[in-house]
GROMACS .gro file of C-alpha atoms in nm:
model
  209
    1MET     CA    1   0.364   0.854  -2.840
    2ALA     CA    2   0.635   0.657  -2.662
    3GLY     CA    3   0.528   0.428  -2.383
    4ILE     CA    4   0.367   0.092  -2.316
    5ASN     CA    5  -0.003   0.017  -2.365
    6ILE     CA    6  -0.085  -0.297  -2.169
    7ARG     CA    7  -0.355  -0.397  -2.419
    8GLU     CA    8  -0.077  -0.471  -2.666
    9LEU     CA    9   0.082  -0.719  -2.424
   10TYR     CA   10  -0.216  -0.947  -2.346
   11PHE     CA   11  -0.116  -1.233  -2.578
   12ARG     CA   12   0.247  -1.218  -2.468
   13VAL     CA   13   0.146  -1.295  -2.110
   14THR     CA   14  -0.050  -1.616  -2.164
   15SER     CA   15  -0.281  -1.789  -2.409
   16ARG     CA   16  -0.445  -2.010  -2.145
   17PRO     CA   17  -0.818  -2.000  -2.218
   18GLU     CA   18  -0.913  -2.024  -1.851
   19ILE     CA   19  -0.739  -1.694  -1.774
   20LEU     CA   20  -0.978  -1.416  -1.864
   21PRO     CA   21  -0.866  -1.089  -2.027
   22ALA     CA   22  -0.976  -0.898  -1.717
   23SER     CA   23  -0.731  -1.099  -1.506
   24ILE     CA   24  -0.450  -1.038  -1.755
   25ARG     CA   25  -0.530  -0.667  -1.756
   26SER     CA   26  -0.518  -0.653  -1.377
   27ALA     CA   27  -0.190  -0.846  -1.363
   28LEU     CA   28  -0.029  -0.617  -1.622
   29MET     CA   29  -0.139  -0.310  -1.426
   30ASP     CA   30   0.022  -0.448  -1.113
   31ALA     CA   31   0.332  -0.541  -1.314
   32GLY     CA   32   0.367  -0.192  -1.460
   33ILE     CA   33   0.334  -0.032  -1.117
   34GLN     CA   34   0.590  -0.273  -0.974
   35VAL     CA   35   0.839  -0.194  -1.252
   36CYS     CA   36   0.795   0.178  -1.188
   37ARG     CA   37   0.850   0.134  -0.816
   38GLU     CA   38   1.159  -0.085  -0.852
   39THR     CA   39   1.339   0.103  -1.130
   40ASN     CA   40   1.285   0.478  -1.064
   41LEU     CA   41   1.219   0.528  -1.435
   42LEU     CA   42   0.936   0.779  -1.392
   43ARG     CA   43   1.082   1.115  -1.295
   44GLY     CA   44   0.896   1.424  -1.192
   45THR     CA   45   0.943   1.769  -1.041
   46ALA     CA   46   0.708   1.914  -0.783
   47PHE     CA   47   0.702   2.277  -0.674
   48ALA     CA   48   0.585   2.392  -0.333
   49THR     CA   49   0.635   2.677  -0.088
   50LEU     CA   50   0.754   2.627   0.266
   51PRO     CA   51   0.567   2.894   0.463
   52SER     CA   52   0.728   3.126   0.713
   53GLY     CA   53   0.757   2.941   1.041
   54GLY     CA   54   0.702   2.606   0.872
   55HIS     CA   55   0.932   2.309   0.914
   56GLN     CA   56   0.745   2.044   0.715
   57ILE     CA   57   0.547   2.020   0.392
   58ASP     CA   58   0.361   1.746   0.207
   59ILE     CA   59   0.502   1.685  -0.141
   60PRO     CA   60   0.226   1.788  -0.386
   61LEU     CA   61   0.160   1.506  -0.632
   62PRO     CA   62  -0.137   1.442  -0.861
   63PRO     CA   63  -0.390   1.196  -0.714
   64ASP     CA   64  -0.292   0.927  -0.967
   65GLN     CA   65   0.074   0.929  -0.858
   66SER     CA   66   0.249   0.783  -0.553
   67LEU     CA   67   0.594   0.890  -0.437
   68VAL     CA   68   0.877   0.639  -0.479
   69ARG     CA   69   1.189   0.840  -0.396
   70VAL     CA   70   1.306   1.198  -0.348
   71ASN     CA   71   1.621   1.255  -0.551
   72GLN     CA   72   1.696   1.621  -0.479
   73VAL     CA   73   1.543   1.916  -0.296
   74ARG     CA   74   1.627   2.272  -0.395
   75VAL     CA   75   1.531   2.599  -0.229
   76ARG     CA   76   1.498   2.940  -0.398
   77HIS     CA   77   1.729   3.168  -0.204
   78ASP     CA   78   1.883   3.501  -0.307
   79GLY     CA   79   1.748   3.463  -0.662
   80ALA     CA   80   1.893   3.116  -0.731
   81TRP     CA   81   1.802   2.751  -0.679
   82VAL     CA   82   2.027   2.604  -0.409
   83ASP     CA   83   2.069   2.228  -0.354
   84LEU     CA   84   1.984   2.108  -0.004
   85ASP     CA   85   2.159   1.820   0.172
   86GLU     CA   86   1.967   1.520   0.296
   87LEU     CA   87   1.976   1.482   0.672
   88ALA     CA   88   2.191   1.194   0.793
   89PRO     CA   89   2.148   1.080   1.055
   90VAL     CA   90   1.794   1.199   1.123
   91TYR     CA   91   1.526   1.116   1.374
   92LEU     CA   92   1.183   1.265   1.429
   93GLU     CA   93   1.042   1.369   1.764
   94HIS     CA   94   0.691   1.509   1.779
   95GLN     CA   95   0.702   1.556   1.399
   96ARG     CA   96   1.020   1.763   1.421
   97VAL     CA   97   1.361   1.689   1.271
   98HIS     CA   98   1.643   1.681   1.523
   99THR     CA   99   2.009   1.705   1.423
  100SER     CA  100   2.318   1.850   1.574
  101ASN     CA  101   2.472   2.177   1.453
  102ALA     CA  102   2.188   2.242   1.207
  103PRO     CA  103   2.161   2.604   1.086
  104GLU     CA  104   1.846   2.793   1.173
  105GLY     CA  105   1.603   2.979   0.948
  106VAL     CA  106   1.712   2.906   0.592
  107PRO     CA  107   1.629   2.546   0.486
  108SER     CA  108   1.957   2.362   0.433
  109ARG     CA  109   1.881   1.999   0.515
  110TRP     CA  110   1.580   1.777   0.465
  111GLY     CA  111   1.442   1.445   0.583
  112LEU     CA  112   1.156   1.239   0.448
  113ARG     CA  113   0.883   1.037   0.614
  114GLY     CA  114   0.613   0.902   0.386
  115GLY     CA  115   0.527   1.185   0.150
  116THR     CA  116   0.626   1.464   0.391
  117LEU     CA  117   0.950   1.663   0.385
  118PHE     CA  118   1.088   1.782   0.719
  119PHE     CA  119   1.345   2.058   0.760
  120GLN     CA  120   1.596   2.124   1.035
  121SER     CA  121   1.423   2.432   1.179
  122PRO     CA  122   1.124   2.661   1.119
  123ALA     CA  123   1.177   2.881   0.816
  124ASP     CA  124   1.246   3.249   0.882
  125LYS     CA  125   1.036   3.342   0.577
  126ALA     CA  126   0.852   3.173   0.290
  127TYR     CA  127   1.079   2.969   0.060
  128PRO     CA  128   0.991   2.821  -0.283
  129LEU     CA  129   1.098   2.457  -0.311
  130ARG     CA  130   1.175   2.238  -0.612
  131ILE     CA  131   1.150   1.864  -0.542
  132ASP     CA  132   1.291   1.620  -0.798
  133HIS     CA  133   1.149   1.274  -0.740
  134THR     CA  134   1.050   0.944  -0.892
  135TRP     CA  135   0.696   0.814  -0.883
  136ALA     CA  136   0.465   0.529  -0.976
  137PRO     CA  137   0.097   0.526  -1.075
  138THR     CA  138  -0.152   0.441  -0.801
  139ARG     CA  139  -0.350   0.118  -0.833
  140ALA     CA  140  -0.671   0.316  -0.784
  141SER     CA  141  -0.604   0.508  -1.107
  142GLN     CA  142  -0.633   0.180  -1.307
  143PRO     CA  143  -0.341   0.262  -1.537
  144GLU     CA  144  -0.345   0.100  -1.880
  145PHE     CA  145  -0.064   0.313  -2.026
  146PHE     CA  146   0.283   0.344  -1.874
  147ASP     CA  147   0.527   0.612  -1.987
  148LEU     CA  148   0.814   0.363  -1.989
  149PRO     CA  149   1.068   0.265  -2.255
  150ASP     CA  150   1.013  -0.048  -2.464
  151ASP     CA  151   1.293  -0.209  -2.260
  152ALA     CA  152   1.043  -0.251  -1.975
  153GLU     CA  153   0.796  -0.466  -2.172
  154GLU     CA  154   0.971  -0.798  -2.100
  155ALA     CA  155   0.981  -0.725  -1.728
  156MET     CA  156   0.612  -0.636  -1.722
  157VAL     CA  157   0.514  -0.950  -1.913
  158ALA     CA  158   0.727  -1.169  -1.686
  159TYR     CA  159   0.584  -1.018  -1.366
  160ALA     CA  160   0.227  -1.053  -1.493
  161ARG     CA  161   0.293  -1.419  -1.580
  162TRP     CA  162   0.431  -1.472  -1.231
  163ILE     CA  163   0.114  -1.327  -1.078
  164LEU     CA  164  -0.119  -1.538  -1.292
  165LEU     CA  165   0.063  -1.871  -1.287
  166GLN     CA  166   0.159  -1.911  -0.920
  167ASP     CA  167  -0.142  -2.131  -0.842
  168ARG     CA  168  -0.175  -2.285  -1.188
  169ASP     CA  169   0.180  -2.372  -1.287
  170PRO     CA  170   0.436  -2.311  -1.011
  171ARG     CA  171   0.729  -2.413  -1.232
  172ALA     CA  172   0.632  -2.166  -1.507
  173ALA     CA  173   0.566  -1.901  -1.242
  174ALA     CA  174   0.914  -1.951  -1.097
  175GLU     CA  175   1.067  -1.919  -1.443
  176ALA     CA  176   0.869  -1.598  -1.503
  177ARG     CA  177   0.996  -1.458  -1.173
  178ARG     CA  178   1.355  -1.536  -1.272
  179ASP     CA  179   1.298  -1.357  -1.604
  180TYR     CA  180   1.163  -1.055  -1.417
  181ASP     CA  181   1.455  -1.047  -1.173
  182ALA     CA  182   1.700  -1.078  -1.463
  183ALA     CA  183   1.546  -0.780  -1.640
  184LEU     CA  184   1.561  -0.548  -1.338
  185PRO     CA  185   1.934  -0.460  -1.326
  186GLY     CA  186   1.934  -0.307  -1.673
  187LEU     CA  187   1.617  -0.109  -1.603
  188ARG     CA  188   1.750   0.010  -1.269
  189ALA     CA  189   2.069   0.123  -1.438
  190MET     CA  190   1.861   0.315  -1.687
  191GLY     CA  191   1.670   0.479  -1.403
  192GLU     CA  192   1.987   0.569  -1.215
  193THR     CA  193   2.220   0.676  -1.495
  194GLY     CA  194   1.987   0.757  -1.782
  195GLU     CA  195   2.154   0.501  -2.007
  196SER     CA  196   2.059   0.153  -2.120
  197GLY     CA  197   2.283   0.023  -2.396
  198THR     CA  198   2.261   0.282  -2.673
  199ARG     CA  199   1.934   0.429  -2.543
  200SER     CA  200   1.887   0.709  -2.297
  201ILE     CA  201   1.606   0.773  -2.053
  202PHE     CA  202   1.581   1.114  -2.215
  203ASP     CA  203   1.466   0.949  -2.539
  204PHE     CA  204   1.121   0.899  -2.390
  205LEU     CA  205   1.095   1.165  -2.119
  206PRO     CA  206   0.908   1.478  -2.230
  207PHE     CA  207   1.135   1.772  -2.309
  208GLU     CA  208   1.138   2.040  -2.042
  209GLY     CA  209   1.232   2.381  -2.173
   0.00000   0.00000   0.00000
């Protein structure tokens, strides 16, 4: 199985005897979550139904996942999935989206606050929605495995070192932070375009038929 098991990274983080394995494990968990949040490498699709008369809906995610970004919202209309535009500009008043010249009834534009999608007007009937998004594991789920490409290992190790060494060795911690920051652009590019050198994000994402 592709992905990164943090147990395999312990000795790459530090060999300092005063730093216990439990601390390394915790730092690597935080590092993996941070990489996921900053790179948009974990992609998902959520399905929901906007009820008749509804103008907002919480994005349904598993309890071990937190929303990072909504990439695209589609609505099932007249037998086909139709892309919706993101509202810009948008402001919320009493939990309602307000825009000028927004069509009524059929969802056509969306805004996001937290994990809730808002639409320009109450729906005139029930509409299935497809929400393409990126996500990160929650800290409460205690993740030890991250479905990330091997390219992300160096960034995770560097961020974990930065966490652990800030009070012990500020110079080494600063170097680790520079290593982490240097690794981010390539990972972000992979998250945005699907390409990193000769590798593709689709090499490790599960196939969706």
